[in-house]
Coordinates of C-alpha atoms in Angstrom, one line a residue:
Chain Z
M3 CA 78.6 84.4 84.9
A4 CA 78.4 80.7 85.8
S5 CA 76.9 77.3 84.4
T6 CA 73.7 76.4 86.1
D7 CA 72.7 73.2 87.5
A8 CA 73.6 73.2 91.2
G9 CA 76.2 71.9 92.9
V10 CA 75.6 69.3 96.0
H11 CA 78.7 69.2 97.3
S12 CA 79.9 72.9 97.0
G13 CA 78.6 75.9 98.6
V14 CA 76.7 76.0 101.8
N15 CA 76.5 71.9 101.5
G16 CA 80.5 71.5 101.2
P17 CA 81.7 68.8 103.5
T18 CA 83.3 71.5 105.5
R19 CA 80.1 73.3 106.4
A20 CA 77.9 72.8 109.1
S21 CA 75.7 70.3 107.7
I22 CA 72.4 71.8 107.2
P23 CA 70.2 70.5 104.1
E24 CA 68.2 73.5 103.5
K25 CA 69.4 75.9 101.4
T26 CA 68.3 78.5 103.6
L27 CA 66.6 79.1 106.8
R28 CA 65.3 82.8 106.3
T29 CA 62.0 82.7 107.4
D30 CA 61.1 86.3 105.7
R31 CA 59.4 86.8 102.6
W32 CA 63.3 87.1 101.0
W33 CA 61.4 86.2 97.3
L34 CA 59.2 89.1 97.2
A35 CA 61.7 91.6 96.2
P36 CA 63.0 89.6 93.8
L37 CA 59.8 88.2 92.2
A38 CA 58.5 91.9 92.1
T39 CA 61.7 93.3 90.1
F40 CA 61.6 90.5 87.9
V41 CA 57.9 91.6 87.4
V42 CA 58.2 95.1 86.8
F43 CA 61.5 94.7 84.5
V44 CA 59.8 92.1 82.4
T45 CA 56.9 94.6 82.0
F46 CA 58.8 97.0 81.1
I47 CA 60.4 95.3 78.4
I48 CA 57.5 93.9 76.9
Y49 CA 55.6 97.8 77.1
S50 CA 58.9 99.2 75.9
S51 CA 59.7 96.7 73.1
W52 CA 56.2 97.0 71.0
R53 CA 56.4 101.1 71.4
A54 CA 59.8 101.0 70.0
F55 CA 59.0 98.8 67.3
S56 CA 56.3 100.3 66.5
G57 CA 57.4 103.6 65.1
D58 CA 53.8 105.0 65.3
D59 CA 52.2 107.1 68.0
Y60 CA 55.1 108.7 69.4
Y61 CA 54.4 112.2 69.1
A62 CA 51.2 114.5 70.1
S63 CA 52.3 118.2 69.3
P64 CA 54.1 119.4 71.5
Y65 CA 54.8 116.0 72.9
L66 CA 57.4 113.7 71.6
S67 CA 57.3 110.5 73.7
P68 CA 60.8 110.5 75.4
F69 CA 61.3 106.7 73.4
Y70 CA 61.8 108.7 70.7
S71 CA 63.7 111.7 71.5
P72 CA 65.8 113.0 69.5
C73 CA 63.7 112.0 66.5
L74 CA 66.6 111.7 63.9
T75 CA 65.4 110.0 61.0
D76 CA 63.3 110.4 57.5
S77 CA 60.4 109.1 59.0
C78 CA 59.7 111.2 61.9
V79 CA 56.6 112.6 61.6
E80 CA 56.4 116.3 61.2
G81 CA 57.3 118.5 64.4
S82 CA 58.8 115.9 66.0
S83 CA 62.5 116.1 64.6
D84 CA 64.2 119.3 66.5
F85 CA 67.8 118.3 65.8
G86 CA 67.5 117.5 62.1
T87 CA 67.4 114.0 59.9
P88 CA 71.4 112.4 60.1
F89 CA 70.1 109.0 59.9
S90 CA 68.1 109.7 56.7
W91 CA 68.8 106.6 55.6
W92 CA 67.4 104.1 58.7
Q93 CA 64.8 102.0 57.5
L94 CA 63.6 101.1 60.9
S95 CA 61.7 102.9 63.9
P96 CA 63.3 105.8 64.7
A97 CA 63.5 104.9 68.5
L98 CA 65.5 101.8 67.5
V99 CA 68.7 104.9 66.5
I100 CA 68.6 106.1 70.0
L101 CA 67.4 103.7 72.5
I102 CA 70.3 101.9 72.6
F103 CA 72.0 104.8 74.9
P104 CA 69.7 105.0 78.0
L105 CA 68.8 101.5 77.8
G106 CA 73.0 100.5 78.0
F107 CA 73.1 103.1 80.4
R108 CA 70.8 101.2 82.8
F109 CA 71.8 98.2 81.8
T110 CA 75.4 98.5 82.9
C111 CA 74.1 100.6 85.5
Y112 CA 75.8 99.6 89.4
Y113 CA 71.8 99.0 91.0
Y114 CA 70.2 97.5 88.0
R115 CA 73.0 94.8 87.7
K116 CA 72.3 93.8 91.2
A117 CA 68.5 93.9 90.4
Y118 CA 69.0 91.6 87.9
Y119 CA 71.7 89.4 89.1
R120 CA 69.4 88.4 92.0
A121 CA 66.2 88.7 90.2
F122 CA 66.7 87.2 86.8
W123 CA 69.8 85.2 87.3
L124 CA 69.2 84.3 90.8
S125 CA 73.2 85.0 91.4
P126 CA 72.1 84.9 94.5
P127 CA 68.6 85.3 94.8
A128 CA 68.5 87.2 98.1
C129 CA 71.3 87.4 100.4
A130 CA 72.2 84.3 102.0
V131 CA 70.2 82.0 99.8
A132 CA 71.9 79.6 98.0
E133 CA 72.2 80.2 94.5
P134 CA 71.4 77.4 91.6
H135 CA 74.7 77.9 90.0
S136 CA 77.3 75.3 90.1
S137 CA 80.1 77.9 89.1
Y138 CA 80.6 81.5 89.0
S139 CA 82.9 83.8 87.7
G140 CA 81.0 87.1 88.6
E141 CA 82.0 89.8 86.2
A142 CA 85.8 89.0 85.7
K143 CA 85.7 87.4 82.2
F144 CA 83.8 88.4 78.8
P145 CA 80.3 88.8 78.2
L146 CA 80.2 90.2 82.0
L147 CA 83.9 92.5 81.8
L148 CA 81.9 94.7 79.4
Q149 CA 79.9 96.0 82.2
N150 CA 83.5 98.4 82.4
I151 CA 81.7 100.5 80.0
H152 CA 79.3 101.7 81.7
R153 CA 80.5 104.9 82.2
Y154 CA 80.6 105.5 78.4
F155 CA 77.3 104.9 79.0
W156 CA 76.7 107.9 81.3
Y157 CA 78.3 110.7 78.8
A158 CA 76.0 109.4 76.5
A159 CA 72.8 109.7 79.5
V160 CA 73.9 113.2 80.3
V161 CA 73.5 114.2 76.3
V162 CA 69.9 112.2 76.3
A163 CA 68.8 114.0 79.5
V164 CA 70.0 117.1 77.9
V165 CA 67.6 116.9 75.0
L166 CA 64.9 115.5 77.1
T167 CA 65.1 118.9 79.1
F168 CA 65.0 120.6 75.6
D169 CA 61.6 118.7 75.0
A170 CA 60.1 119.8 78.5
V171 CA 61.0 123.4 77.4
L172 CA 59.2 122.5 73.9
A173 CA 56.3 121.7 76.3
F174 CA 55.6 124.9 76.8
R175 CA 53.7 125.5 73.5
D176 CA 50.3 124.6 71.8
E177 CA 49.8 122.1 69.3
H178 CA 50.4 125.2 67.0
H179 CA 54.0 125.4 68.6
E180 CA 52.7 129.0 69.8
W181 CA 54.9 129.6 72.9
G182 CA 53.5 130.6 76.7
H183 CA 51.1 127.7 77.2
M184 CA 51.1 124.2 79.2
G185 CA 48.7 121.1 79.8
L186 CA 49.5 118.4 81.9
G187 CA 51.9 116.9 79.4
T188 CA 53.9 119.6 79.9
V189 CA 54.1 118.7 83.8
L190 CA 54.5 114.9 83.1
M191 CA 57.8 115.4 81.1
W192 CA 59.2 117.7 83.5
I193 CA 58.6 115.3 86.5
N194 CA 60.0 112.4 84.1
V195 CA 63.0 115.0 82.8
I196 CA 63.9 115.8 86.4
L197 CA 63.9 111.9 87.5
I198 CA 66.1 111.1 84.6
W199 CA 68.3 113.9 85.9
L200 CA 68.3 112.8 89.3
Y201 CA 68.8 108.9 88.3
T202 CA 71.8 110.5 86.2
L203 CA 73.4 112.8 88.4
S204 CA 73.3 110.1 91.4
C205 CA 75.1 107.3 89.4
H206 CA 78.1 105.4 90.9
S207 CA 80.5 106.9 87.6
C208 CA 79.5 110.4 87.9
R209 CA 80.4 109.9 91.4
N210 CA 83.7 108.7 90.3
I211 CA 84.0 111.0 87.2
V212 CA 83.9 114.0 89.1
G213 CA 85.8 113.6 92.2
G214 CA 86.0 109.8 93.5
R215 CA 88.8 108.7 91.7
L216 CA 91.1 111.3 93.6
R217 CA 93.1 110.4 96.4
H218 CA 93.3 114.3 97.7
F219 CA 90.4 115.8 98.1
S220 CA 91.8 119.0 99.6
K221 CA 93.7 119.9 96.7
H222 CA 90.7 120.0 94.5
P223 CA 88.7 121.6 96.5
V224 CA 85.9 122.3 93.4
R225 CA 85.5 118.6 92.2
Y226 CA 85.4 117.6 95.9
K227 CA 82.3 119.7 96.3
L228 CA 80.7 118.3 93.0
W229 CA 81.6 115.1 94.9
T230 CA 79.7 115.6 98.3
W231 CA 76.9 116.6 96.5
V232 CA 76.5 113.4 93.9
S233 CA 77.0 111.6 97.4
R234 CA 74.5 113.2 98.4
L235 CA 72.5 111.4 95.7
N236 CA 73.9 108.3 94.9
P237 CA 72.2 106.3 98.0
Y238 CA 69.0 107.0 96.6
H239 CA 70.1 106.2 93.0
A240 CA 68.3 102.7 93.0
K241 CA 65.2 104.7 94.2
F242 CA 65.9 107.3 90.8
A243 CA 66.4 104.2 89.1
W244 CA 62.8 103.1 89.9
Y245 CA 61.3 106.1 90.0
S246 CA 62.6 107.3 86.9
L247 CA 61.6 104.0 84.9
F248 CA 57.7 104.4 85.7
S249 CA 57.7 108.1 84.5
V250 CA 59.9 107.6 81.5
A251 CA 56.9 104.8 80.4
L252 CA 54.2 106.8 81.8
V253 CA 55.0 110.1 79.4
D254 CA 55.5 107.7 76.9
L255 CA 51.9 106.1 77.5
Y256 CA 50.1 109.6 77.5
V257 CA 51.7 110.8 74.4
Y258 CA 50.5 107.7 73.4
L259 CA 46.8 108.1 74.3
L260 CA 46.9 111.7 73.3
A261 CA 48.5 110.6 69.5
T262 CA 45.8 108.1 69.3
G263 CA 42.6 110.1 70.3
V264 CA 41.7 108.1 73.6
I265 CA 42.2 111.4 76.4
T266 CA 42.6 115.0 74.9
D267 CA 45.0 116.7 76.7
P268 CA 44.0 119.1 79.6
R269 CA 45.5 122.4 78.9
F270 CA 46.4 124.6 81.6
F271 CA 46.6 127.6 79.8
Chain K
M26 CA 57.9 90.1 131.3
S27 CA 59.1 87.0 131.1
Y28 CA 58.4 84.0 128.3
R29 CA 59.6 80.5 127.5
L30 CA 61.6 80.7 124.1
K31 CA 61.3 78.0 122.0
M32 CA 65.3 78.1 120.1
R33 CA 66.6 75.6 117.5
L34 CA 70.0 75.2 117.8
W35 CA 72.4 73.3 115.7
R36 CA 74.6 71.4 117.2
G37 CA 77.4 68.9 115.6
D38 CA 81.0 69.3 114.2
R39 CA 82.6 68.7 110.8
S40 CA 81.7 65.3 111.0
G41 CA 77.7 66.1 111.3
G42 CA 74.9 67.8 113.2
E43 CA 71.8 68.6 113.5
L44 CA 69.1 71.5 114.8
K45 CA 68.2 70.8 118.0
D46 CA 65.4 72.3 120.1
Y47 CA 65.8 74.3 123.4
Q48 CA 63.4 76.0 125.6
V49 CA 64.6 78.6 127.9
E50 CA 62.9 81.5 130.2
V51 CA 63.8 84.7 129.1
S52 CA 62.9 88.4 129.8
E53 CA 62.0 91.5 128.1
G54 CA 64.9 93.6 126.6
E55 CA 67.3 90.3 126.4
V56 CA 69.1 89.6 123.1
V57 CA 69.1 86.1 121.4
L58 CA 73.2 85.8 123.0
D59 CA 71.4 86.2 126.7
A60 CA 69.0 83.0 125.4
I61 CA 72.2 81.1 123.9
H62 CA 74.1 81.9 127.5
R63 CA 70.5 80.2 129.3
V64 CA 70.5 77.1 127.2
Q65 CA 74.2 76.3 128.0
A66 CA 73.5 77.1 131.7
T67 CA 70.7 75.0 131.8
E68 CA 69.8 72.7 129.3
A69 CA 73.3 72.2 127.4
G70 CA 76.5 73.3 129.2
D71 CA 78.6 71.3 126.3
L72 CA 77.2 74.1 123.7
A73 CA 79.9 75.9 121.9
V74 CA 79.6 79.6 121.5
R75 CA 81.9 82.1 120.6
W76 CA 81.5 85.5 122.0
N77 CA 83.2 88.2 123.9
C78 CA 81.7 91.8 124.8
K79 CA 77.9 91.6 124.2
A80 CA 78.1 95.1 123.0
G81 CA 78.3 94.3 119.4
K82 CA 82.1 95.9 119.3
C83 CA 84.0 92.9 119.0
G84 CA 82.6 91.2 115.5
S85 CA 82.6 87.5 117.6
C86 CA 79.2 86.3 118.3
S87 CA 78.7 86.4 114.4
A88 CA 76.0 83.6 113.3
E89 CA 72.6 83.1 111.2
I90 CA 69.8 83.6 112.9
N91 CA 66.3 82.3 111.3
G92 CA 68.8 82.3 108.3
K93 CA 70.4 85.5 108.6
P94 CA 73.6 86.6 109.4
R95 CA 73.9 88.5 112.4
L96 CA 75.4 89.7 115.6
M97 CA 74.0 87.3 118.1
C98 CA 74.6 90.3 120.8
M99 CA 72.7 92.9 118.7
C100 CA 69.6 90.7 117.6
R101 CA 66.8 91.6 120.5
L102 CA 64.4 89.4 121.3
S103 CA 61.9 91.6 121.0
D104 CA 62.2 91.5 117.0
F105 CA 60.2 87.7 116.9
E106 CA 57.2 87.1 118.0
P107 CA 57.2 85.5 122.0
E108 CA 56.0 81.9 120.3
E109 CA 58.3 82.1 117.2
T110 CA 60.7 79.4 117.1
I111 CA 64.6 81.0 116.4
T112 CA 66.5 79.1 114.5
V113 CA 70.4 79.9 115.1
T114 CA 73.3 78.1 113.6
P115 CA 77.1 79.0 112.8
M116 CA 78.2 80.9 109.8
R117 CA 77.5 78.4 106.4
S118 CA 80.6 79.9 104.6
F119 CA 83.1 79.1 107.0
P120 CA 84.1 75.0 108.1
V121 CA 82.6 74.3 111.1
I122 CA 84.4 73.5 114.3
R123 CA 81.9 72.7 117.2
D124 CA 78.1 74.1 117.3
L125 CA 77.9 77.5 116.7
V126 CA 81.7 78.4 116.1
T127 CA 83.3 78.5 113.1
D128 CA 87.0 78.7 111.6
V129 CA 87.2 81.7 110.2
S130 CA 90.4 81.5 109.4
F131 CA 90.1 81.8 105.3
N132 CA 89.8 85.9 106.3
Y133 CA 93.2 86.3 108.7
E134 CA 95.1 84.5 105.5
K135 CA 93.6 87.1 103.6
A136 CA 94.5 89.9 105.6
K137 CA 97.9 88.4 105.4
Q138 CA 98.1 88.9 101.8
L139 CA 97.4 92.7 101.8
P140 CA 100.1 94.7 101.9
S141 CA 99.9 96.9 105.1
F142 CA 100.0 100.9 104.9
K143 CA 103.2 102.2 103.4
P144 CA 103.7 105.8 103.7
G145 CA 106.6 107.8 101.2
P146 CA 109.3 109.8 102.6
R147 CA 108.3 111.9 105.3
D148 CA 108.5 116.0 105.4
A149 CA 111.6 118.1 105.7
D150 CA 110.7 118.8 109.6
G151 CA 110.3 114.3 109.6
K152 CA 106.4 114.7 110.1
R153 CA 103.9 113.5 107.6
R154 CA 100.4 115.8 106.5
M155 CA 97.5 115.0 105.9
A156 CA 94.4 117.6 105.4
Q157 CA 91.3 116.8 107.5
I158 CA 88.8 116.1 104.6
D159 CA 91.0 113.6 103.4
V160 CA 91.1 111.9 106.7
E161 CA 87.5 112.0 107.0
R162 CA 87.1 110.1 104.0
G163 CA 88.7 106.7 105.5
Q164 CA 86.6 107.3 108.8
E165 CA 84.0 105.1 107.7
F166 CA 86.0 102.4 106.6
R167 CA 88.0 101.8 109.8
K168 CA 84.5 100.9 111.9
C169 CA 84.9 97.5 110.8
I170 CA 85.0 95.5 113.8
E171 CA 85.8 92.2 111.5
C172 CA 82.6 90.2 112.7
F173 CA 83.4 88.7 108.9
L174 CA 79.7 89.1 108.3
C175 CA 80.1 90.4 105.0
Q176 CA 82.3 87.6 104.2
N177 CA 80.3 84.9 105.3
T178 CA 76.9 86.0 103.3
C179 CA 78.8 87.0 100.3
H180 CA 77.8 84.1 97.6
V181 CA 81.0 84.5 95.8
V182 CA 82.7 82.5 98.4
R183 CA 79.5 81.4 100.5
D184 CA 78.3 78.7 96.9
H185 CA 81.4 78.8 95.2
E186 CA 84.3 77.2 98.0
E187 CA 86.7 77.0 95.0
N188 CA 86.4 80.9 94.4
K189 CA 88.1 81.2 97.9
P190 CA 91.7 81.0 96.8
A191 CA 91.4 84.1 94.2
F192 CA 88.7 86.4 96.1
A193 CA 89.7 88.5 99.0
G194 CA 85.7 89.0 100.0
P195 CA 83.9 92.5 100.8
R196 CA 86.3 93.1 104.2
F197 CA 89.0 93.3 101.9
F198 CA 87.9 95.2 99.7
L199 CA 87.0 97.8 101.9
R200 CA 90.6 98.1 103.1
Y201 CA 91.6 98.3 99.3
A202 CA 89.5 101.2 99.2
E203 CA 90.6 102.9 102.3
L204 CA 94.1 102.3 101.0
D205 CA 93.7 103.2 98.2
M206 CA 91.9 106.9 98.9
H207 CA 94.8 107.5 101.4
P208 CA 96.8 110.2 100.4
L209 CA 100.1 108.7 102.0
D210 CA 100.0 105.0 100.7
T211 CA 102.5 103.9 98.5
H212 CA 101.1 101.0 96.9
D213 CA 99.0 100.6 93.8
R214 CA 96.0 99.2 95.6
V215 CA 93.8 99.1 91.9
E216 CA 96.2 96.6 90.5
L217 CA 96.7 94.5 93.5
A218 CA 92.5 94.5 94.3
Q219 CA 91.8 93.3 91.0
G220 CA 94.6 90.7 90.6
A221 CA 95.2 88.9 93.7
A222 CA 91.8 90.1 95.4
G223 CA 89.6 89.1 92.6
L224 CA 87.1 92.4 92.8
G225 CA 85.8 91.6 89.3
M226 CA 84.4 88.4 91.1
C227 CA 81.7 90.6 93.0
N228 CA 78.8 91.1 91.0
I229 CA 78.0 93.9 93.5
T230 CA 74.3 92.2 94.9
K231 CA 75.1 94.2 98.5
C232 CA 74.2 91.7 100.3
C233 CA 77.6 92.5 102.5
T234 CA 75.9 96.0 103.0
E235 CA 72.8 94.2 104.1
V236 CA 74.4 92.1 106.5
C237 CA 77.2 95.0 108.1
P238 CA 76.1 95.6 111.5
E239 CA 78.2 98.9 111.3
H240 CA 76.3 99.6 108.9
I241 CA 78.9 100.6 106.5
K242 CA 78.2 101.0 102.8
I243 CA 80.5 98.6 101.7
T244 CA 79.1 98.4 98.2
D245 CA 78.5 102.0 97.2
N246 CA 81.5 103.5 99.4
A247 CA 84.5 101.1 99.2
I248 CA 83.6 98.2 96.1
I249 CA 82.0 100.4 93.4
P250 CA 84.7 103.0 93.8
L251 CA 87.3 100.2 93.8
K252 CA 85.8 99.0 90.5
E253 CA 85.3 102.9 88.9
R254 CA 89.3 103.1 89.5
V255 CA 90.1 100.1 87.8
V256 CA 87.7 100.9 84.9
D257 CA 90.4 104.1 85.1
K258 CA 93.2 102.3 84.8
K259 CA 92.5 99.2 82.5
Y260 CA 89.3 99.6 80.3
D261 CA 89.2 103.8 79.4
P262 CA 91.0 104.3 77.0
L263 CA 90.5 108.7 77.0
I264 CA 92.2 108.2 80.4
W265 CA 94.7 106.0 79.0
L266 CA 95.1 109.0 76.2
G267 CA 95.0 111.8 78.4
N268 CA 97.9 109.7 80.9
K269 CA 99.9 109.6 77.7
I270 CA 99.4 113.1 76.4
G271 CA 100.2 114.4 79.8
I272 CA 97.4 116.0 80.4
R273 CA 96.1 114.3 83.1
N274 CA 96.7 115.0 87.0
K275 CA 97.5 111.8 88.1
D276 CA 97.0 112.2 91.4
N277 CA 99.9 109.9 92.4
D278 CA 102.4 111.9 94.6
G279 CA 104.9 109.2 94.7
R280 CA 102.4 106.3 94.7
T281 CA 104.7 102.8 92.5
T282 CA 103.1 99.7 91.8
A283 CA 102.4 96.8 93.8

């Protein structure tokens, strides 16, 4: 997006601008939000990388970790492959086959872009706080031009959400795959899948696809209705992005703790 | 209840300037612009400040208050502690003229580059018609008072003067979006927004939305929908294929290219 190295004679220190040496005169804690974003995202990246590459402790019957769902390779443990193993030749962790889709969806998401451009690239770190880059071309050039593929990741994210919903239904079984049971893991998986759906359906690309691209709402009443529903969710997209990030990590951690025998799943019936 | 307010105001012009300290008597319920006027009336009769309606509707008194782009007339003194020093500077993205007044002609140049509304032919009875839900869609965008706080806070031009020729800025993306969503407009605004207006330079960090005194959701409702329309047109092979083989409703109604 830009090269680093602060430009002294451009931007707010340019020759025509009011001569003010400070890069910002903001007195509030403007650095708190980007710092918190940075810390949480880095923590999630470290945690999810460890879990995805480990290839272990991702299934505690009947619960399958969302990082490994669907499990599509020969190395999947017994009972975890509900959709067969079409990637039987894959030698690495089964998570690496499918994680590209939800991660790609989040990486190109309009909210996450805002968050990491601010927190990681400091472009800008906060509003009316000068950025430390001497040039800037935004998303107009490669590689950031590729952010435009967001909607393809959205299509994939819908499929992933359907699969996670299926997993949540399967969580109404016990460890012997008998139906009609429920435990704390079932509750966590349903909370997660609802948040994933809310995040996926509140997406800006979804809003465009269902009706936003139209010029005549009046000629497309069904799509207009869909657009109004998505528009009601859309203002909360950032919240759903955060909540679902936590919930997906929490469910994975819960499955990990069950699979390693650290805890046992409280069963309700 | 009145108290002595400590203020730091930027005084100077293009040849240089500095923050100068002032103290004025202010009362409960007043706004920053009131305090500025009192400074003008008591301590600095030559202080330059642009203002007009004092009601948040004319968009004249844009400035930066404690570093945040805001309208001086809509910024209540009660938002600050009485002992706090309030710093007021001119908008830092535009060339300064004097004191708190900047030259905002960049925005008028950008406005000139934006082709105005161009409807197609009238209906047989000489009228033009729009359905109410299509009329309502653009109402949010029409709340813009052209205070240019969004233009001022946008880092694309605030931090990079060299981008000004190629970038229209959020206020005008708002206008492009409004016209592109208008059922009766015949220009291809998507092409214009991506090309001449530099839509791709926006990295949607939402500062324009944060500072808008009219609370227009500039990023969510104008810029991102425009970006998605660019994707529809330029980067989505499924849509391209659908258009080629004629299975897509183009929803164009006589729209021509730019």
